[in-house]
Short mmCIF file of C-alpha atoms in Angstrom, two decimals:
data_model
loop_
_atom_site.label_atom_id
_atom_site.label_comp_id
_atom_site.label_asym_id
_atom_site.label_seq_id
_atom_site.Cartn_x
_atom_site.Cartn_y
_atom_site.Cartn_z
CA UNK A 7 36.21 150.25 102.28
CA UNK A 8 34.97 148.65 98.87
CA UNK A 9 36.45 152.04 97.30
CA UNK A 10 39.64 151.16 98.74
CA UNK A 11 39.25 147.42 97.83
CA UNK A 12 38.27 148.28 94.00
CA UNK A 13 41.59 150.59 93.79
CA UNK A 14 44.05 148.62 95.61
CA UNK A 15 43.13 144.70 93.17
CA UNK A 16 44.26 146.51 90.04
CA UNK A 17 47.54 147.69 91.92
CA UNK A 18 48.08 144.26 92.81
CA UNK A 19 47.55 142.92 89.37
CA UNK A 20 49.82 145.63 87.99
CA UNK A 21 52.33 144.71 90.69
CA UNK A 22 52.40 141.25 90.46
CA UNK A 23 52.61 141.52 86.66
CA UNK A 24 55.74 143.82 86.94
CA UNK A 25 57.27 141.13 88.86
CA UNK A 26 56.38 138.47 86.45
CA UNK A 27 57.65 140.63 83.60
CA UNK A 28 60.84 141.25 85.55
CA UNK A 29 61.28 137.69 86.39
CA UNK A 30 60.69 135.90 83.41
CA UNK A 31 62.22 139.08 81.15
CA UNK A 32 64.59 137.63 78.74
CA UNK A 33 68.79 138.26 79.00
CA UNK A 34 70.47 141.20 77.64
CA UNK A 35 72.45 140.55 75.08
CA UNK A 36 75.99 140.04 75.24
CA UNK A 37 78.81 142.10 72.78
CA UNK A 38 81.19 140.06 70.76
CA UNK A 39 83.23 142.02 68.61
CA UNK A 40 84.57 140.94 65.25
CA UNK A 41 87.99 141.91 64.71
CA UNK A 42 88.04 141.85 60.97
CA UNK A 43 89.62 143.59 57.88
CA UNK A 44 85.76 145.29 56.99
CA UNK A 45 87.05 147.59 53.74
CA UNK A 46 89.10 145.25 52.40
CA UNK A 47 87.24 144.80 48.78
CA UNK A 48 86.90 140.92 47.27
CA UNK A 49 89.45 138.93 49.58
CA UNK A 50 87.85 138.92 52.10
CA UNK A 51 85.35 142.51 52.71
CA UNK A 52 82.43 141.73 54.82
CA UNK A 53 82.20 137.81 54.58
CA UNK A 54 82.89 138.03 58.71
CA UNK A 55 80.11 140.36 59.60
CA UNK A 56 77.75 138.60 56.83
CA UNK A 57 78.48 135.09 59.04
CA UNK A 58 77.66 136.99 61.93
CA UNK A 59 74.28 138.14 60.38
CA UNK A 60 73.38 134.73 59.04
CA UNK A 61 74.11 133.16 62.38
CA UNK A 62 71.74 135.41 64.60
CA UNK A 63 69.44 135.08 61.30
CA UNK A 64 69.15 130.90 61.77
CA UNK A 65 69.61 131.58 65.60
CA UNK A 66 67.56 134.19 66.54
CA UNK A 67 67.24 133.17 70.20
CA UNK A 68 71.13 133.69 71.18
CA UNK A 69 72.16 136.46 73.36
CA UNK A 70 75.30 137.14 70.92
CA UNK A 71 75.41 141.22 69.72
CA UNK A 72 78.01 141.55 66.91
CA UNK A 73 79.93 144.75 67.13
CA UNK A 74 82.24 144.80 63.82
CA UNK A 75 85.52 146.45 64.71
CA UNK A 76 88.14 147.10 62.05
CA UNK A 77 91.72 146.72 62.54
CA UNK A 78 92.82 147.09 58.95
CA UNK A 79 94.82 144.02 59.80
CA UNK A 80 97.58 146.40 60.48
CA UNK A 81 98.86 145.64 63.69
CA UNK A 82 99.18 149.02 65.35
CA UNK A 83 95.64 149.19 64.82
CA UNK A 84 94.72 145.85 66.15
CA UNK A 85 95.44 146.66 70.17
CA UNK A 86 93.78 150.44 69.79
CA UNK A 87 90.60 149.19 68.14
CA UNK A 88 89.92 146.16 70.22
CA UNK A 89 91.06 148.62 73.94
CA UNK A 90 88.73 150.87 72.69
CA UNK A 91 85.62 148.13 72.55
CA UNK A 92 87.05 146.64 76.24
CA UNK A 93 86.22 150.64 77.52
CA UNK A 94 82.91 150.42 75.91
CA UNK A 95 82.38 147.60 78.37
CA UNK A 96 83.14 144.40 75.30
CA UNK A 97 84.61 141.13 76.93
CA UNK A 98 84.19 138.92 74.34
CA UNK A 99 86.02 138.87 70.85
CA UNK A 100 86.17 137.14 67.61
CA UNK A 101 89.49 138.08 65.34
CA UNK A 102 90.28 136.87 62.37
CA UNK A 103 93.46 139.34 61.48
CA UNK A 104 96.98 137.82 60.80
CA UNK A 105 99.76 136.79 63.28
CA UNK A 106 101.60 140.24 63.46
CA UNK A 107 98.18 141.84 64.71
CA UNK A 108 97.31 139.06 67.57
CA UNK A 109 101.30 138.84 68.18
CA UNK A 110 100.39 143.04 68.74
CA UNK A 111 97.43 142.86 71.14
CA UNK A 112 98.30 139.65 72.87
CA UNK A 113 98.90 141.44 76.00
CA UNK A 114 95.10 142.25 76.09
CA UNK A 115 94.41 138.83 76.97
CA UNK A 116 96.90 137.75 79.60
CA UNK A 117 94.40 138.12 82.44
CA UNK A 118 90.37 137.59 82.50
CA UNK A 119 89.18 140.86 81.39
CA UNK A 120 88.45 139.50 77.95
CA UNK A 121 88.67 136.47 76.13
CA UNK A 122 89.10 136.15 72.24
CA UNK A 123 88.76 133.86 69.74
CA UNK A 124 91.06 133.48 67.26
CA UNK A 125 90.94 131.76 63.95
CA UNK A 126 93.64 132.99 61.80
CA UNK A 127 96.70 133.42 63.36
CA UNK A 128 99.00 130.79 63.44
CA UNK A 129 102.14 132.20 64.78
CA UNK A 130 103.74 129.55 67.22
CA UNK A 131 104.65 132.85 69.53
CA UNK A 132 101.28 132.31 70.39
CA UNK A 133 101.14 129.09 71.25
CA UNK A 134 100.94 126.64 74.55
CA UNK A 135 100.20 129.95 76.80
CA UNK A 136 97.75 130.17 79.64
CA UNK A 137 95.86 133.22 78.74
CA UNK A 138 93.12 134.60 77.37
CA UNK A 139 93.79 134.07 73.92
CA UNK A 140 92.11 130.82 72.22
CA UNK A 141 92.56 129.64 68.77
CA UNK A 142 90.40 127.27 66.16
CA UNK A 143 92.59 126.42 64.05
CA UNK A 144 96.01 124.75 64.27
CA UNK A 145 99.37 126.69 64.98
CA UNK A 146 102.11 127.40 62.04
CA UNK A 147 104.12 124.26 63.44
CA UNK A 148 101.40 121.33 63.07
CA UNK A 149 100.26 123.53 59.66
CA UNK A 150 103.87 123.51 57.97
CA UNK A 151 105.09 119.80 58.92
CA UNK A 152 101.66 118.95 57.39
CA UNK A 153 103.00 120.76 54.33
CA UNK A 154 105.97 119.30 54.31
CA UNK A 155 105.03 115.76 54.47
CA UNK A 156 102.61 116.30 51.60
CA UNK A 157 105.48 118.02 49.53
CA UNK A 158 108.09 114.80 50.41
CA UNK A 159 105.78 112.66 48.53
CA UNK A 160 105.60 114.23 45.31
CA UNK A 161 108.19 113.72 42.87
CA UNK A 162 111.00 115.58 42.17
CA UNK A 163 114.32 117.52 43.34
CA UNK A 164 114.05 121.77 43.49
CA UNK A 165 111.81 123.21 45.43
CA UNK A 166 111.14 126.85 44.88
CA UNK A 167 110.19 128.46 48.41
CA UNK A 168 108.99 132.18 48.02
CA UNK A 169 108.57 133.55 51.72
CA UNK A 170 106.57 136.66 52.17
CA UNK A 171 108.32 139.23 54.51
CA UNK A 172 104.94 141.14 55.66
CA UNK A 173 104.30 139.11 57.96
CA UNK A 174 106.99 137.43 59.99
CA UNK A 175 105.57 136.32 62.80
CA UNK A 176 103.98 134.19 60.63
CA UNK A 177 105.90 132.99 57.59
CA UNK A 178 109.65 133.37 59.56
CA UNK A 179 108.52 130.38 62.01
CA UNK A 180 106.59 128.42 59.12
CA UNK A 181 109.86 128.28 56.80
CA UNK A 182 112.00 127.05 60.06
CA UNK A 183 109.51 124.52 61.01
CA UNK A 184 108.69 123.99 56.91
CA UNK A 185 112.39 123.21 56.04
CA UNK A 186 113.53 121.09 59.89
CA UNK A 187 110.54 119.00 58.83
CA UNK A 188 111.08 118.54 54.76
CA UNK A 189 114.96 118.07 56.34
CA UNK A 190 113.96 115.22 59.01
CA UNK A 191 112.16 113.83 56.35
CA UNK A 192 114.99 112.48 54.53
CA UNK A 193 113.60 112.97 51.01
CA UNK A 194 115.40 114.57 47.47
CA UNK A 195 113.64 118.21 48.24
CA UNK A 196 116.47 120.75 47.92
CA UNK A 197 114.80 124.42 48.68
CA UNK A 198 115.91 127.28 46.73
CA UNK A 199 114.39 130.04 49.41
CA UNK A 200 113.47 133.52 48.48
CA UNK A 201 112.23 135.92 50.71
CA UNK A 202 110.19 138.73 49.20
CA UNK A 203 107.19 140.87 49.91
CA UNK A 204 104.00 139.40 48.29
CA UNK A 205 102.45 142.53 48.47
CA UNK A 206 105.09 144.61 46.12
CA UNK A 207 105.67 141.89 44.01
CA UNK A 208 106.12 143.24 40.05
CA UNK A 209 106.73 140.36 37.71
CA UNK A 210 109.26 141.52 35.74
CA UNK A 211 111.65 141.54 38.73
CA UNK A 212 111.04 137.58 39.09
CA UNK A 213 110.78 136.57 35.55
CA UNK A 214 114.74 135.22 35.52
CA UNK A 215 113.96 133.14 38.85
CA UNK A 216 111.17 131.73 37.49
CA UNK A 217 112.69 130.14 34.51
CA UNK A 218 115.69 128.07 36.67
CA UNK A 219 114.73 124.43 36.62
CA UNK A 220 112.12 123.79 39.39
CA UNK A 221 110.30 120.76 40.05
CA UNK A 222 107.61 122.63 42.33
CA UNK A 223 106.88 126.20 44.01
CA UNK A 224 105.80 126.77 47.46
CA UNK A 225 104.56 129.86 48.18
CA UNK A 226 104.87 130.85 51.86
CA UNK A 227 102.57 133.64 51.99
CA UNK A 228 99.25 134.36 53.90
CA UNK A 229 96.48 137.20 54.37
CA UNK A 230 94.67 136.12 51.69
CA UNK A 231 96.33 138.52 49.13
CA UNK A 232 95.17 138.49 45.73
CA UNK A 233 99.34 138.71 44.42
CA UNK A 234 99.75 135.02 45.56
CA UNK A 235 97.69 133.99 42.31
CA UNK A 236 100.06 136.19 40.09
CA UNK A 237 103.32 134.36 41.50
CA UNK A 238 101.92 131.09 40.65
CA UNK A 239 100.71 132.49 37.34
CA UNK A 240 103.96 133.53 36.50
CA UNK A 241 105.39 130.20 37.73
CA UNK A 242 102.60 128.02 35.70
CA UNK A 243 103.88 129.92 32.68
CA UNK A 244 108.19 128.69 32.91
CA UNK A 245 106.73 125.44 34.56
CA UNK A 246 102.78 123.97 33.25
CA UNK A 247 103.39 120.52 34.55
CA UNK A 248 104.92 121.19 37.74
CA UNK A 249 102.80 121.48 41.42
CA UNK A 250 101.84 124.97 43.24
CA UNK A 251 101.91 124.59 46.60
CA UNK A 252 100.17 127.35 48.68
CA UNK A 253 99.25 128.29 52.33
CA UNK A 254 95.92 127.58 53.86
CA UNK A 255 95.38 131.32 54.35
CA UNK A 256 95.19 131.60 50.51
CA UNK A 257 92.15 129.87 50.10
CA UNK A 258 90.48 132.74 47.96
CA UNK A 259 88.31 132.93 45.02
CA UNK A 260 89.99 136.61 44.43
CA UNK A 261 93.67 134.74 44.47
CA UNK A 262 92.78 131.94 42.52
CA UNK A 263 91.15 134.29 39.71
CA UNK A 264 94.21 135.75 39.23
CA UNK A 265 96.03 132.69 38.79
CA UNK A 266 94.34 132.01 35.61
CA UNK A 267 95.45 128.92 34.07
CA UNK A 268 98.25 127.68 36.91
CA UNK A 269 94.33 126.83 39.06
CA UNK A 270 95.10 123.12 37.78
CA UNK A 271 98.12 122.83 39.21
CA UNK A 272 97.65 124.36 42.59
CA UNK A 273 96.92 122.18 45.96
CA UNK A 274 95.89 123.96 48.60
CA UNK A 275 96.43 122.69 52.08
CA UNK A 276 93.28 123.75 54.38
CA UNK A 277 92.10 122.87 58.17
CA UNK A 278 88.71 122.53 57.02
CA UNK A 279 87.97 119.68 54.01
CA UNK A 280 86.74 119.73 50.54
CA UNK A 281 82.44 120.91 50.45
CA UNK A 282 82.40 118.47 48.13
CA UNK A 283 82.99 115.61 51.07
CA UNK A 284 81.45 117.26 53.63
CA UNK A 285 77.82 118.02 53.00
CA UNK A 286 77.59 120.23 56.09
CA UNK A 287 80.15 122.91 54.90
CA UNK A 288 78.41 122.96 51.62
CA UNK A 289 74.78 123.39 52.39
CA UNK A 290 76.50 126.03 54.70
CA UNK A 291 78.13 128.12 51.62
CA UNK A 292 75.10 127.06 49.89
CA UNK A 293 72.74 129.19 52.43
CA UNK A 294 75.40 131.67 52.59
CA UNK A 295 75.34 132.66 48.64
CA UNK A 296 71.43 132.92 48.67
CA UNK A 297 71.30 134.84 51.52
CA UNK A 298 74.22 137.27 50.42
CA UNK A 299 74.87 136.62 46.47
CA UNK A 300 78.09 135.99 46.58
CA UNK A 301 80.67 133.01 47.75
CA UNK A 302 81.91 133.10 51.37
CA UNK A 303 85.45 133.39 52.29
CA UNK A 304 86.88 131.05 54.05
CA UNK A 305 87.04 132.69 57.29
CA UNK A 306 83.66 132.29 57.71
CA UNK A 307 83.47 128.93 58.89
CA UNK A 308 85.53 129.70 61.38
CA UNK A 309 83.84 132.64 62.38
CA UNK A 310 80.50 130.19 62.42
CA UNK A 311 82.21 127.91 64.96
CA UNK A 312 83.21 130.96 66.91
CA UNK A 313 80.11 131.78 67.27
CA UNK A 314 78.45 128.64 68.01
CA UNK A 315 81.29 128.23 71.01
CA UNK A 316 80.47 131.60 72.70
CA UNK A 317 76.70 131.09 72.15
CA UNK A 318 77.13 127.49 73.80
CA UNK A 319 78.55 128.57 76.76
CA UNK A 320 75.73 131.82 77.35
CA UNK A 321 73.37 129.67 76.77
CA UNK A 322 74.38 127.58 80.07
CA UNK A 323 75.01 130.35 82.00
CA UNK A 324 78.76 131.48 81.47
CA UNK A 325 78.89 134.88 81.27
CA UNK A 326 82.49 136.23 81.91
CA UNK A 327 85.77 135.62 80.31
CA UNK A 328 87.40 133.30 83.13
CA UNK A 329 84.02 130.87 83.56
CA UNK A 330 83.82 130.51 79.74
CA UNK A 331 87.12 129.75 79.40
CA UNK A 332 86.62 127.25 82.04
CA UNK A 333 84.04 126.01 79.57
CA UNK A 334 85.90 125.66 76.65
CA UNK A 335 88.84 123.76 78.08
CA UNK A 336 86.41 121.73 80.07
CA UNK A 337 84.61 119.57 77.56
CA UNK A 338 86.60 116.99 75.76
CA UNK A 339 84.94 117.89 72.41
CA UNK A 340 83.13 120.73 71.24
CA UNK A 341 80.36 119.41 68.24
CA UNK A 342 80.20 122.48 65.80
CA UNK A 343 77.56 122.33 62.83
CA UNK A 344 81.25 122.62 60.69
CA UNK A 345 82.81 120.13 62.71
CA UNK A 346 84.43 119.38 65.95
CA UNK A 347 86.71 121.74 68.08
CA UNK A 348 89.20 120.56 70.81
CA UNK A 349 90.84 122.93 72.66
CA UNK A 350 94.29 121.66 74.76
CA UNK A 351 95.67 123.04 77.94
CA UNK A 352 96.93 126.37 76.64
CA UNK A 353 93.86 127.09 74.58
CA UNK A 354 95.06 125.51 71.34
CA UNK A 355 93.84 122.62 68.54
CA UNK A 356 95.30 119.75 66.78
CA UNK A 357 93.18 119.07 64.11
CA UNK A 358 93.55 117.28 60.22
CA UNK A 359 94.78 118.66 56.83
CA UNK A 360 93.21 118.45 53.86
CA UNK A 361 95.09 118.96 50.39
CA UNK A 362 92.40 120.21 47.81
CA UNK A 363 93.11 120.49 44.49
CA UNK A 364 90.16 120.29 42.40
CA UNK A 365 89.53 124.17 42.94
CA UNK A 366 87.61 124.45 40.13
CA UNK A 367 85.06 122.98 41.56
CA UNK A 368 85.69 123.65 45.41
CA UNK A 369 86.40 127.57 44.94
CA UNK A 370 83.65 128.68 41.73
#
């Protein structure tokens, strides 16, 4: 009997600490993939996955797994790469690709199966729809009347407007809403529009153009591509004194470099303000360079609120698509470490506009 006794308190031990172990055993992690350009060189490269690192670096309690997926930012990539991740069991997504490639795999989040984030695309298409599909950052409507009421209060008469054609879902709704708004306005703008694509541009073809009497340029053009700074270059050059307007999604060390002396005249209109007024979004970059040696885009910030979100609503328990949705739309106001996000009924934000133009400073 004590034989028995002696041999059957260590299997209780063992037993009760196997059911301590599997009741107190911490959560699997959850997959988020990041929907990112990742060979894409100095615009943008691996600034996404890098925020992702640094975040479960600072936070290494949160349940968040980063899977990097890479669309190319072409859009018939965008739906294959992310349905691939969804079969490899992937829910939750991050994207921070242009409007053609969400406009592509929209369709992907029209029920529950997965919810993404988005916090580049700002195609209206997109807009006031109840899905799946969330975004950060303000739609091409709110961005491009903000644009245009900035560009009403400068002084002069001919406006240059150079519309890139790669990407139409984006920069075809932005002129309409651009020019009804700089219209309703009632001011002395008359546009001169040229469509063109950014990504083919060749100066010599553009020289002529450039040396007509402008009072500004706006260059409609997003994706971060580096041949935005050699428009306004080539602009600067016919015109020194007169004002480059460009697109929040332009807001690139690599573009500005190439826009060598035409920097001073360029304001660049951005959802997120100057980290020289907001000491949160520069100790931010500021732990971001030592950690990685170089300056962050500017899609990481959003992909740091992103991430912040989803980890917010694991950490209290919402662990599918449809309950953290629920979430996200449920609380008034979301209090990011880069500021606050408000999500409407469809999934959308308002949000401010900041015109930078020291970019000396803000961008080097």
């Amino acid at each position: 009997m004590k034989k028995v006794l002696v041999l059957a308190v260590p299997l209780v031990i063992l037993a009760a600490g196997g059911l301590g172990w599997w009741w107190w055993r911490p959560p699997p992690p959850i997959p988020v993939g990041m929907v990112a350009w990742l060979a894409s060189g100095a615009v943008v490269g691996s600034s996404e996955i890098n925020a992702g690192d640094l975040f479960l670096e600072e936070r290494p309690r949160s349940r968040i797994q980063v899977v990097p997926l890479d669309d190319e930012w072409k859009p018939e990539r965008s739906a294959p790469v992310i349905q691939g991740a969804m079969a490899q069991g992937v829910r939750f997504f991050i994207s921070t690709h242009p409007s053609n490639c969400a406009v592509a795999c929209l369709h992907l989040f029209a029920d529950p199966g997965a919810l993404l984030l988005n916090l580049a695309s700002t195609s209206p298409i997109l807009s006031n729809k109840d899905d799946y599909f969330l975004r950060i950052i303000p739609d091409g409507v709110r961005e491009q009347q903000a644009i245009a009421r900035y560009i009403n209060q400068l002084p002069g008469q001919r406006l240059l407007v150079l519309q890139d054609t790669g990407n139409r879902p984006y920069t075809d709704p932005a002129f309409v809403a651009f020019s009804a708004e700089l219209a309703a306005l009632g001011g002395t703008w008359q546009i001169e529009h040229r469509p063109l694509r950014v990504a083919d541009f060749k100066p010599d073809d553009y020289r002529a153009l450039m040396a007509e009497p402008y009072d500004a340029l706006y260059i409609l053009a997003g994706s971060f591509q580096t041949a935005v700074g050699n428009l306004a270059q080539l602009f600067h050059y016919q015109h020194p004194e007169a004002p480059i307007l460009l697109t929040p999604w332009a807001r690139s060390p690599a573009i500005l470099e190439t826009a060598g002396a035409a920097i001073d005249r360029i304001i660049l209109p951005s959802p997120y303000p100057s980290r020289r007024q907001e000491p949160a979004l520069d100790d931010y970059l500021q732990r971001f360079q030592a950690r990685f040696g170089y300056e962050a885009h500017v899609m990481t910030v959003g992909v740091r609120q992103a991430l912040e979100l989803l980890d917010a609503a694991f950490a209290q328990g919402y662990e599918t698509p449809e309950a953290v949705k629920a979430y996200l739309l449920s609380v008034p106001v979301h209090q990011t470490s880069l500021g606050p996000i408000a999500f409407d009924r469809g999934g959308d934000v308002g949000g401010h506009f900041y015109f930078l133009t020291d970019l000396e400073r803000e961008l080097r």
